[in-house]
Tab-separated table of C-alpha atoms and ligand atoms in Angstrom:
chain	number	residue	atom	x	y	z
V	9	MET	CA	-220.559	-163.095	-81.052
V	10	SER	CA	-219.048	-160.007	-79.460
V	11	ALA	CA	-216.987	-157.304	-80.857
V	12	TYR	CA	-213.543	-158.346	-82.359
V	13	VAL	CA	-211.708	-155.552	-80.523
V	14	SER	CA	-212.820	-156.975	-76.972
V	15	LYS	CA	-211.363	-160.450	-77.861
V	16	SER	CA	-208.164	-161.737	-76.351
V	17	LYS	CA	-205.198	-162.244	-78.694
V	18	ALA	CA	-205.656	-166.075	-78.550
V	19	GLU	CA	-209.033	-165.804	-79.487
V	20	LEU	CA	-208.444	-163.788	-82.299
V	21	GLN	CA	-205.434	-166.015	-83.270
V	22	SER	CA	-207.854	-168.975	-83.182
V	23	LEU	CA	-210.337	-167.026	-85.419
V	24	TYR	CA	-207.542	-166.029	-87.799
V	25	GLU	CA	-206.690	-169.770	-88.533
V	26	GLN	CA	-210.468	-170.532	-89.218
V	27	ARG	CA	-210.699	-167.510	-91.528
V	28	LEU	CA	-207.514	-168.146	-93.255
V	29	SER	CA	-208.298	-171.782	-93.894
V	30	SER	CA	-211.668	-170.618	-95.523
V	31	HIS	CA	-209.676	-168.329	-97.539
V	32	ARG	CA	-207.620	-171.109	-98.776
V	33	GLY	CA	-210.695	-173.104	-99.408
V	34	PHE	CA	-211.890	-170.355	-101.754
V	35	ILE	CA	-208.797	-170.263	-103.509
V	36	ALA	CA	-208.733	-174.007	-104.090
V	37	ALA	CA	-212.363	-173.664	-105.317
V	38	GLY	CA	-211.213	-171.449	-108.159
V	39	LYS	CA	-214.352	-169.556	-108.543
V	40	LYS	CA	-214.424	-166.375	-111.031
V	41	LEU	CA	-216.663	-163.862	-109.228
V	42	ASP	CA	-217.355	-160.317	-109.911
V	43	MET	CA	-219.046	-157.812	-107.682
V	44	SER	CA	-217.313	-154.755	-109.130
V	45	ARG	CA	-219.684	-153.925	-112.036
V	46	GLY	CA	-222.555	-151.497	-111.680
V	47	LYS	CA	-224.558	-152.787	-114.612
V	48	PRO	CA	-228.189	-154.283	-114.887
V	49	SER	CA	-228.445	-157.947	-115.027
V	50	LYS	CA	-229.723	-159.796	-118.087
V	51	ALA	CA	-233.160	-160.060	-116.645
V	52	GLN	CA	-233.272	-156.446	-116.133
V	53	LEU	CA	-232.265	-155.660	-119.761
V	54	ASP	CA	-234.645	-158.282	-121.093
V	55	LEU	CA	-237.527	-156.010	-119.808
V	56	SER	CA	-236.731	-153.515	-122.552
V	57	GLN	CA	-236.489	-155.946	-125.184
V	58	GLY	CA	-239.823	-155.044	-126.723
V	59	MET	CA	-238.254	-151.743	-127.771
V	60	LEU	CA	-236.117	-153.804	-130.319
V	61	THR	CA	-238.812	-156.329	-131.391
V	62	ARG	CA	-241.611	-153.784	-131.604
V	63	GLU	CA	-242.516	-152.183	-134.639
V	64	CYS	CA	-241.784	-148.517	-134.112
V	65	PRO	CA	-242.849	-145.393	-136.458
V	66	HIS	CA	-240.109	-143.297	-137.834
V	67	ILE	CA	-242.237	-140.192	-138.012
V	68	ALA	CA	-242.043	-137.833	-134.622
V	69	ARG	CA	-244.872	-136.176	-133.465
V	70	ASP	CA	-244.527	-132.948	-135.464
V	71	GLY	CA	-243.996	-134.854	-138.579
V	72	LEU	CA	-240.224	-135.111	-138.698
V	73	ASP	CA	-238.684	-138.031	-140.494
V	74	CYS	CA	-236.556	-139.320	-137.562
V	75	ARG	CA	-234.337	-141.287	-140.164
V	76	ASN	CA	-232.890	-138.160	-141.370
V	77	TYR	CA	-230.643	-135.544	-140.072
V	78	GLY	CA	-231.790	-132.591	-137.884
V	79	GLN	CA	-233.455	-131.600	-134.564
V	80	MET	CA	-229.879	-131.594	-133.033
V	81	ASP	CA	-231.149	-130.856	-129.608
V	82	GLY	CA	-233.445	-133.767	-129.564
V	83	LEU	CA	-237.332	-134.575	-130.132
V	84	PRO	CA	-239.706	-132.367	-128.206
V	85	GLU	CA	-241.512	-135.721	-126.925
V	86	MET	CA	-238.135	-137.155	-125.772
V	87	LYS	CA	-237.573	-133.869	-123.821
V	88	GLU	CA	-240.982	-134.102	-122.348
V	89	LEU	CA	-240.616	-137.351	-120.893
V	90	PHE	CA	-237.343	-136.432	-119.218
V	91	GLY	CA	-238.905	-133.252	-118.326
V	92	ALA	CA	-242.111	-134.904	-116.525
V	93	LEU	CA	-239.905	-137.283	-114.566
V	94	LEU	CA	-237.702	-134.498	-113.361
V	95	ASN	CA	-240.219	-131.735	-113.096
V	96	ILE	CA	-238.394	-129.417	-115.707
V	97	PRO	CA	-239.999	-127.781	-118.746
V	98	GLY	CA	-238.753	-129.388	-122.114
V	99	SER	CA	-237.329	-125.955	-123.128
V	100	GLN	CA	-234.569	-126.270	-120.562
V	101	ILE	CA	-233.471	-129.734	-121.799
V	102	VAL	CA	-231.036	-130.829	-124.537
V	103	ILE	CA	-231.064	-134.513	-125.484
V	104	SER	CA	-227.987	-136.291	-126.760
V	105	GLY	CA	-226.853	-139.704	-127.501
V	106	ASN	CA	-226.235	-142.876	-125.161
V	107	SER	CA	-223.905	-141.249	-122.313
V	108	SER	CA	-224.767	-138.674	-119.885
V	109	LEU	CA	-221.241	-139.106	-118.813
V	110	GLN	CA	-220.259	-137.780	-122.091
V	111	MET	CA	-222.366	-134.818	-121.755
V	112	MET	CA	-220.688	-133.999	-118.438
V	113	PHE	CA	-217.332	-134.319	-120.033
V	114	ASP	CA	-218.438	-131.822	-122.748
V	115	CYS	CA	-219.869	-129.358	-120.116
V	116	ILE	CA	-216.324	-129.422	-118.507
V	117	ALA	CA	-214.752	-129.116	-121.901
V	118	LEU	CA	-216.968	-126.045	-122.618
V	119	GLY	CA	-215.873	-124.407	-119.212
V	120	MET	CA	-212.277	-125.203	-120.315
V	121	THR	CA	-212.298	-123.716	-123.970
V	122	HIS	CA	-215.029	-121.191	-123.895
V	123	GLY	CA	-215.905	-120.439	-120.357
V	124	TYR	CA	-219.129	-119.769	-118.379
V	125	SER	CA	-220.871	-116.707	-117.247
V	126	GLY	CA	-218.771	-114.498	-119.611
V	127	CYS	CA	-215.577	-115.205	-117.774
V	128	GLU	CA	-212.206	-116.275	-119.160
V	129	PRO	CA	-212.119	-119.919	-120.333
V	130	TRP	CA	-211.123	-121.995	-117.351
V	131	MET	CA	-207.941	-123.234	-119.306
V	132	LYS	CA	-206.865	-119.424	-119.601
V	133	GLN	CA	-207.171	-119.049	-115.975
V	134	ASP	CA	-204.178	-119.520	-113.546
V	135	LYS	CA	-205.419	-123.086	-111.924
V	136	ILE	CA	-208.739	-124.395	-111.449
V	137	LYS	CA	-210.121	-126.820	-108.662
V	138	PHE	CA	-213.260	-128.911	-108.425
V	139	LEU	CA	-214.914	-130.146	-105.151
V	140	CYS	CA	-215.667	-133.685	-104.945
V	141	PRO	CA	-217.979	-135.140	-102.426
V	142	VAL	CA	-216.313	-138.420	-101.161
V	143	PRO	CA	-216.904	-141.232	-101.469
V	144	GLY	CA	-218.104	-140.377	-104.987
V	145	TYR	CA	-218.266	-141.779	-108.646
V	146	ASP	CA	-214.784	-142.595	-110.065
V	147	ARG	CA	-215.752	-141.539	-113.798
V	148	HIS	CA	-216.427	-137.945	-112.511
V	149	PHE	CA	-212.876	-137.877	-111.083
V	150	THR	CA	-211.611	-139.019	-114.269
V	151	ILE	CA	-213.247	-136.198	-116.328
V	152	ILE	CA	-211.582	-133.631	-113.890
V	153	GLU	CA	-208.063	-135.415	-113.773
V	154	TYR	CA	-208.175	-135.612	-117.766
V	155	PHE	CA	-208.514	-131.947	-117.797
V	156	GLY	CA	-205.716	-131.443	-115.287
V	157	ALA	CA	-207.655	-129.606	-112.590
V	158	GLU	CA	-207.282	-130.115	-108.859
V	159	MET	CA	-209.713	-132.163	-106.992
V	160	ILE	CA	-210.815	-131.177	-103.304
V	161	PRO	CA	-212.458	-134.039	-101.505
V	162	VAL	CA	-215.520	-132.964	-99.293
V	163	ARG	CA	-217.105	-135.313	-96.797
V	164	LEU	CA	-220.557	-136.570	-97.638
V	165	ASN	CA	-223.017	-136.498	-94.458
V	166	GLY	CA	-226.166	-138.698	-94.497
V	167	ASP	CA	-228.185	-135.985	-96.356
V	168	GLY	CA	-225.491	-134.812	-98.926
V	169	PRO	CA	-222.060	-132.899	-98.767
V	170	ASP	CA	-220.948	-131.226	-95.683
V	171	MET	CA	-222.308	-127.773	-96.798
V	172	ASP	CA	-220.128	-125.709	-94.136
V	173	THR	CA	-217.145	-127.151	-95.833
V	174	VAL	CA	-218.829	-126.551	-99.481
V	175	ARG	CA	-219.459	-122.907	-98.441
V	176	ARG	CA	-216.378	-122.342	-96.783
V	177	LEU	CA	-214.209	-123.420	-99.752
V	178	ALA	CA	-216.356	-122.150	-102.597
V	179	GLU	CA	-216.927	-118.986	-101.184
V	180	SER	CA	-213.284	-118.049	-100.450
V	181	ASP	CA	-211.366	-119.397	-103.522
V	182	ALA	CA	-212.127	-118.237	-107.062
V	183	GLN	CA	-210.103	-121.135	-108.516
V	184	ILE	CA	-212.946	-123.520	-107.397
V	185	LYS	CA	-215.166	-123.821	-110.328
V	186	GLY	CA	-217.651	-126.419	-109.285
V	187	ILE	CA	-218.469	-129.624	-107.418
V	188	TRP	CA	-219.970	-133.081	-108.372
V	189	CYS	CA	-223.217	-134.238	-106.994
V	190	VAL	CA	-225.229	-137.336	-107.311
V	191	PRO	CA	-228.145	-135.986	-105.423
V	192	ARG	CA	-230.434	-139.078	-105.439
V	193	TYR	CA	-229.443	-142.564	-104.616
V	194	SER	CA	-225.489	-141.452	-104.650
V	195	ASN	CA	-222.938	-143.520	-105.932
V	196	PRO	CA	-221.725	-145.493	-103.882
V	197	ASP	CA	-223.409	-144.711	-100.534
V	198	GLY	CA	-227.133	-144.566	-102.090
V	199	LEU	CA	-227.953	-141.369	-99.986
V	200	VAL	CA	-230.462	-138.723	-100.990
V	201	TYR	CA	-229.841	-135.007	-100.605
V	202	SER	CA	-232.071	-133.353	-98.302
V	203	ASP	CA	-234.217	-130.291	-99.036
V	204	GLU	CA	-231.916	-128.310	-96.705
V	205	VAL	CA	-228.913	-129.169	-98.617
V	206	VAL	CA	-230.412	-128.406	-101.854
V	207	ARG	CA	-231.300	-124.993	-100.553
V	208	ALA	CA	-227.823	-124.496	-99.234
V	209	PHE	CA	-226.511	-125.104	-102.757
V	210	ALA	CA	-228.843	-122.618	-104.071
V	211	ALA	CA	-227.770	-120.029	-101.510
V	212	LEU	CA	-224.171	-120.588	-102.328
V	213	LYS	CA	-222.430	-117.420	-103.315
V	214	PRO	CA	-219.097	-118.832	-104.699
V	215	ALA	CA	-216.136	-116.458	-105.125
V	216	ALA	CA	-215.896	-117.847	-108.784
V	217	PRO	CA	-218.803	-116.330	-111.070
V	218	ASP	CA	-218.362	-119.289	-113.289
V	219	PHE	CA	-218.796	-121.951	-110.528
V	220	ARG	CA	-221.001	-124.787	-111.725
V	221	ILE	CA	-222.812	-127.396	-109.753
V	222	MET	CA	-222.615	-130.920	-111.843
V	223	TRP	CA	-225.832	-132.318	-110.619
V	224	ASP	CA	-225.649	-135.924	-111.855
V	225	ASP	CA	-229.213	-137.235	-111.171
V	226	ALA	CA	-228.241	-140.660	-112.692
V	227	TYR	CA	-230.420	-142.752	-110.466
V	228	PHE	CA	-233.666	-140.413	-110.612
V	229	VAL	CA	-236.096	-143.249	-111.088
V	230	HIS	CA	-234.026	-146.220	-109.660
V	231	ASN	CA	-235.831	-146.799	-106.154
V	232	PHE	CA	-235.881	-150.424	-105.566
V	233	LYS	CA	-237.447	-150.093	-102.004
V	234	GLY	CA	-240.587	-147.993	-101.030
V	235	GLU	CA	-241.351	-144.763	-102.913
V	236	ARG	CA	-239.250	-143.093	-105.319
V	237	ALA	CA	-237.104	-140.517	-103.265
V	238	GLY	CA	-238.292	-136.759	-103.773
V	239	LEU	CA	-235.521	-134.295	-104.349
V	240	LEU	CA	-236.002	-130.568	-104.319
V	241	ASN	CA	-235.840	-129.041	-107.675
V	242	ILE	CA	-232.557	-127.512	-107.804
V	243	PHE	CA	-233.482	-124.954	-110.735
V	244	ASP	CA	-236.503	-123.816	-108.738
V	245	ALA	CA	-234.453	-123.245	-105.578
V	246	CYS	CA	-231.529	-121.497	-107.769
V	247	ARG	CA	-234.136	-119.264	-109.306
V	248	GLU	CA	-235.435	-117.907	-105.928
V	249	THR	CA	-231.742	-117.006	-105.038
V	250	GLY	CA	-230.900	-115.503	-108.253
V	251	SER	CA	-228.352	-118.179	-109.288
V	252	GLU	CA	-230.123	-120.084	-111.969
V	253	ASP	CA	-226.887	-120.314	-114.113
V	254	MET	CA	-225.119	-122.497	-111.303
V	255	PRO	CA	-226.708	-125.910	-111.770
V	256	LEU	CA	-225.959	-128.119	-114.701
V	257	MET	CA	-228.327	-131.086	-114.563
V	258	PHE	CA	-227.650	-134.743	-116.205
V	259	ALA	CA	-229.657	-137.952	-116.450
V	260	SER	CA	-230.198	-140.781	-118.932
V	261	PHE	CA	-232.007	-143.938	-119.452
V	262	SER	CA	-229.008	-146.073	-119.344
V	263	LYS	CA	-230.107	-148.025	-116.352
V	264	VAL	CA	-233.786	-147.707	-117.408
V	265	SER	CA	-233.392	-149.538	-120.756
V	266	PHE	CA	-230.025	-150.283	-122.222
V	267	PRO	CA	-226.712	-148.955	-120.980
V	268	GLY	CA	-225.221	-149.251	-124.273
V	269	GLY	CA	-228.158	-147.782	-126.248
V	270	ALA	CA	-230.307	-145.339	-124.314
V	271	VAL	CA	-230.727	-141.697	-124.351
V	272	SER	CA	-229.090	-138.906	-122.140
V	273	MET	CA	-229.864	-135.345	-121.283
V	274	ALA	CA	-228.628	-132.210	-119.720
V	275	ALA	CA	-230.896	-129.675	-118.227
V	276	ALA	CA	-229.745	-126.030	-117.583
V	277	SER	CA	-230.775	-122.438	-117.383
V	278	PRO	CA	-231.669	-120.805	-120.824
V	279	ARG	CA	-228.371	-119.129	-120.866
V	280	ASN	CA	-226.334	-122.336	-120.246
V	281	ILE	CA	-228.830	-124.226	-122.692
V	282	GLU	CA	-227.813	-121.838	-125.346
V	283	ALA	CA	-224.314	-122.278	-124.882
V	284	ILE	CA	-224.647	-126.154	-124.774
V	285	LYS	CA	-226.537	-125.985	-127.844
V	286	LYS	CA	-224.095	-124.099	-129.837
V	287	ARG	CA	-221.509	-126.559	-128.884
V	288	ILE	CA	-223.464	-129.468	-129.958
V	289	PHE	CA	-224.314	-127.632	-133.131
V	290	SER	CA	-220.980	-127.522	-133.993
V	291	GLN	CA	-220.323	-131.285	-133.157
V	292	THR	CA	-223.235	-133.090	-135.028
V	293	ILE	CA	-225.878	-132.591	-137.645
V	294	GLY	CA	-228.370	-134.448	-135.280
V	295	PRO	CA	-228.585	-137.113	-132.705
V	296	ASP	CA	-230.218	-140.479	-132.995
V	297	LYS	CA	-233.824	-139.418	-133.141
V	298	LEU	CA	-234.644	-143.003	-134.011
V	299	ASN	CA	-233.722	-144.108	-130.650
V	300	GLN	CA	-235.392	-141.371	-128.883
V	301	LEU	CA	-238.657	-142.266	-130.776
V	302	ARG	CA	-238.163	-146.002	-129.889
V	303	HIS	CA	-237.937	-144.897	-126.175
V	304	VAL	CA	-240.929	-142.732	-126.266
V	305	ASN	CA	-242.908	-145.414	-128.423
V	306	PHE	CA	-241.976	-147.990	-125.506
V	307	PHE	CA	-242.493	-146.153	-122.374
V	308	LYS	CA	-245.229	-143.623	-123.668
V	309	ASP	CA	-245.113	-141.370	-120.604
V	310	ALA	CA	-243.496	-140.812	-117.192
V	311	GLN	CA	-246.064	-143.392	-115.620
V	312	GLY	CA	-244.783	-145.915	-118.217
V	313	VAL	CA	-241.358	-145.271	-117.066
V	314	LEU	CA	-242.073	-145.492	-113.380
V	315	ALA	CA	-244.192	-148.803	-113.930
V	316	HIS	CA	-241.277	-150.243	-115.990
V	317	MET	CA	-238.754	-149.351	-112.873
V	318	LYS	CA	-241.191	-151.078	-110.624
V	319	LYS	CA	-240.458	-154.214	-112.545
V	320	GLN	CA	-236.815	-153.715	-112.373
V	321	ALA	CA	-237.043	-153.051	-108.548
V	322	GLN	CA	-238.445	-156.463	-108.211
V	323	ILE	CA	-235.453	-158.128	-109.846
V	324	VAL	CA	-232.947	-155.612	-108.197
V	325	ARG	CA	-234.309	-155.722	-104.499
V	326	PRO	CA	-233.558	-159.526	-103.917
V	327	HIS	CA	-229.781	-158.842	-104.820
V	328	PHE	CA	-229.546	-156.003	-102.518
V	329	ASP	CA	-231.347	-157.816	-99.652
V	330	LEU	CA	-229.231	-160.849	-99.930
V	331	VAL	CA	-226.068	-158.668	-99.524
V	332	LEU	CA	-227.426	-156.566	-96.567
V	333	ASN	CA	-228.944	-159.650	-94.765
V	334	THR	CA	-225.856	-161.346	-94.953
V	335	LEU	CA	-223.716	-158.459	-93.957
V	336	ASP	CA	-226.009	-158.027	-90.954
V	337	ALA	CA	-226.118	-161.690	-90.007
V	338	ARG	CA	-222.364	-162.212	-90.426
V	339	LEU	CA	-220.656	-158.955	-89.293
V	340	GLY	CA	-223.704	-157.001	-87.781
V	341	ASP	CA	-221.968	-157.356	-84.012
V	342	LYS	CA	-218.362	-157.730	-84.832
V	343	GLY	CA	-217.331	-154.065	-84.875
V	344	ILE	CA	-215.157	-154.515	-88.084
V	345	GLY	CA	-217.206	-152.768	-90.494
V	346	ARG	CA	-220.546	-150.761	-91.524
V	347	TRP	CA	-222.314	-150.409	-94.851
V	348	SER	CA	-224.938	-148.235	-96.264
V	349	ARG	CA	-228.616	-149.170	-96.551
V	350	PRO	CA	-229.863	-147.560	-99.887
V	351	GLU	CA	-233.290	-147.919	-101.095
V	352	GLY	CA	-232.303	-147.196	-104.663
V	353	GLY	CA	-229.333	-146.817	-107.078
V	354	TYR	CA	-226.805	-149.500	-107.858
V	355	PHE	CA	-224.377	-149.717	-104.976
V	356	ILE	CA	-223.917	-150.448	-101.362
V	357	SER	CA	-221.015	-148.609	-99.724
V	358	PHE	CA	-218.844	-150.652	-97.474
V	359	TYR	CA	-216.418	-149.181	-94.608
V	360	ALA	CA	-213.713	-151.302	-93.325
V	361	LEU	CA	-211.638	-150.788	-90.364
V	362	GLU	CA	-209.209	-147.985	-91.318
V	363	GLY	CA	-206.270	-149.359	-93.099
V	364	CYS	CA	-207.922	-152.717	-94.312
V	365	ALA	CA	-209.548	-151.769	-97.779
V	366	LYS	CA	-206.742	-152.364	-99.960
V	367	ARG	CA	-205.911	-155.767	-98.001
V	368	ILE	CA	-209.568	-156.926	-98.303
V	369	ALA	CA	-209.488	-156.161	-102.112
V	370	ALA	CA	-206.236	-158.122	-102.608
V	371	LEU	CA	-207.593	-160.851	-100.449
V	372	CYS	CA	-210.514	-161.154	-102.706
V	373	LEU	CA	-208.322	-161.015	-105.920
V	374	GLU	CA	-206.499	-163.993	-104.568
V	375	THR	CA	-209.719	-166.070	-104.528
V	376	GLY	CA	-210.884	-164.890	-107.916
V	377	LEU	CA	-213.390	-162.306	-106.633
V	378	VAL	CA	-212.991	-159.001	-108.375
V	379	ILE	CA	-214.434	-156.067	-106.535
V	380	THR	CA	-214.193	-152.272	-107.348
V	381	PRO	CA	-210.536	-151.311	-106.703
V	382	ALA	CA	-210.302	-150.037	-103.069
V	383	GLY	CA	-209.761	-146.122	-103.260
V	384	ALA	CA	-211.612	-145.675	-106.601
V	385	THR	CA	-214.251	-143.882	-104.746
V	386	TYR	CA	-211.886	-141.028	-104.006
V	387	PRO	CA	-209.990	-138.426	-106.202
V	388	TYR	CA	-206.829	-139.695	-107.423
V	389	GLY	CA	-207.821	-143.274	-106.196
V	390	LYS	CA	-206.534	-142.286	-102.778
V	391	ASP	CA	-208.793	-143.047	-99.657
V	392	PRO	CA	-206.998	-141.363	-96.876
V	393	TYR	CA	-208.644	-143.975	-94.761
V	394	ASP	CA	-208.155	-146.903	-96.824
V	395	SER	CA	-211.738	-147.855	-95.688
V	396	ASN	CA	-214.239	-147.572	-98.358
V	397	ILE	CA	-215.250	-150.366	-100.863
V	398	ARG	CA	-218.055	-150.242	-103.368
V	399	ILE	CA	-220.191	-153.257	-103.678
V	400	ALA	CA	-222.419	-153.779	-106.832
V	401	PRO	CA	-224.829	-156.260	-106.392
V	402	THR	CA	-226.987	-156.163	-109.480
V	403	PHE	CA	-225.004	-157.998	-112.214
V	404	PRO	CA	-224.148	-161.439	-110.759
V	405	SER	CA	-226.862	-164.098	-110.474
V	406	LEU	CA	-228.116	-164.522	-106.967
V	407	GLU	CA	-225.965	-167.884	-106.554
V	408	GLU	CA	-222.954	-165.933	-107.696
V	409	LEU	CA	-223.579	-163.037	-105.398
V	410	ALA	CA	-224.174	-165.377	-102.378
V	411	ALA	CA	-220.610	-166.824	-102.995
V	412	ALA	CA	-219.204	-163.533	-103.605
V	413	VAL	CA	-220.551	-162.015	-100.444
V	414	ASP	CA	-219.376	-164.980	-98.651
V	415	THR	CA	-215.928	-164.771	-99.789
V	416	PHE	CA	-215.763	-161.043	-99.291
V	417	ILE	CA	-216.883	-161.191	-95.617
V	418	ASN	CA	-214.115	-163.710	-94.953
V	419	ALA	CA	-211.674	-161.462	-96.591
V	420	VAL	CA	-213.099	-158.510	-94.197
V	421	GLU	CA	-212.744	-160.672	-91.280
V	422	LEU	CA	-209.060	-161.920	-92.234
V	423	ALA	CA	-207.953	-158.379	-92.875
V	424	SER	CA	-209.527	-157.036	-89.784
V	425	ILE	CA	-208.016	-159.874	-87.547
V	426	GLU	CA	-204.760	-159.028	-89.171
V	427	LYS	CA	-205.037	-155.452	-88.158
V	428	LEU	CA	-206.180	-156.086	-84.563
V	429	LEU	CA	-203.447	-158.777	-84.027
V	430	LYS	CA	-200.684	-156.138	-84.923
H	20	PLP	N1	-223.318	-141.109	-113.143
H	20	PLP	C1	-223.432	-142.075	-112.269
H	20	PLP	C2	-223.479	-141.508	-110.895
H	20	PLP	C3	-223.125	-143.221	-112.619
H	20	PLP	O1	-223.073	-144.236	-111.568
H	20	PLP	C4	-223.045	-143.787	-113.972
H	20	PLP	C5	-222.955	-145.075	-114.346
H	20	PLP	O2	-222.751	-145.971	-113.459
H	20	PLP	C6	-223.353	-142.876	-114.956
H	20	PLP	C7	-223.356	-141.405	-114.645
H	20	PLP	C8	-223.095	-143.203	-116.409
H	20	PLP	O3	-224.214	-142.626	-117.062
H	20	PLP	P1	-224.378	-142.713	-118.530
H	20	PLP	O4	-224.514	-144.212	-118.940
H	20	PLP	O5	-225.603	-142.052	-118.999
H	20	PLP	O6	-223.087	-142.101	-119.292
């Protein structure tokens, strides 16, 4: 099979008829499929079921009765567990409820209402902007949109954001207050930031003294192929350059145990941690320490978490293999799309011919296949190339996934041939 661009109009027309016929077949079959949800499958969730059924003490290591109020920044043993996995001292960590996204929201809210580094709160400043590496995580963009700040897309290279652009923008515009980063197995490309990129972040001299790097290490233990990707410690790198206050790190056990009932954390410099604790202190009399204890009791230590994630990898990997192998086999030489090859995380990033992503999503919907809305991976839902589509392979069964990929590839072909015929 040769690249579609080199085909004659008649050949394309004939292919178009074939694909349209398949498309009609998918519609007639009336299947309801979904490749949009970055959620663990039931089999993954079942691996943590023991946490709910096993007897768990309610007394923490230091004798604290976890059934009661108190210890508002989290149990030391829970901090140590995160700390061991992320190479951060527990003193730099605050533990919260089940959502790290909520902690991120709250840190942006902190900048808005109280400010960072002794600067005016962001809401009192003229206008604020955030850098958003693209394609990125839509819920990060939603937070910024909620607060009415402007978002500036920055291209992602294979090893992280384009740091020349980040440097040029952040160092010249004091209205730019931060940047979103998913440094390991990024959502949706699954790429890992290189040491060079992390060092370039640490070396930034932003025009705004209250500039913050939102370092969302959501997929810190989520490798499903090969070894867990290493990531240079952003705090160590920033300490060396004297910019320790710049990064705010986030992670959670959402996709380690249960997305609906896990534990999240933020890590930051002593100064930032104080500000975060002060805010939490006015919000709650204490987090769900029983759940923290349940997690520590179940996983025991960092090795326990890594062993658990190996079991998850065995479940997750066939889902990614199925999608990648099918894309390779069916689209590999047609020149109408390219895709990422992640070794961890939850997504595959598909790049269609420019101007085709919305059409592909619409065609999929006609057949009953839901995919992440085209554009969702860009601020304001606007992909200037109308090209990127996020594929989430984990949740459907392998049988459903095979049917979904089949339908998706047909839609890609149909939309691409339509474009080429124009
Ligand atoms: N950050 C990223 C990059 C994600 O992809 C997700 C979920 O898909 C989250 C955060 C959500 O994390 P949490 O469940 O801890 O709020």
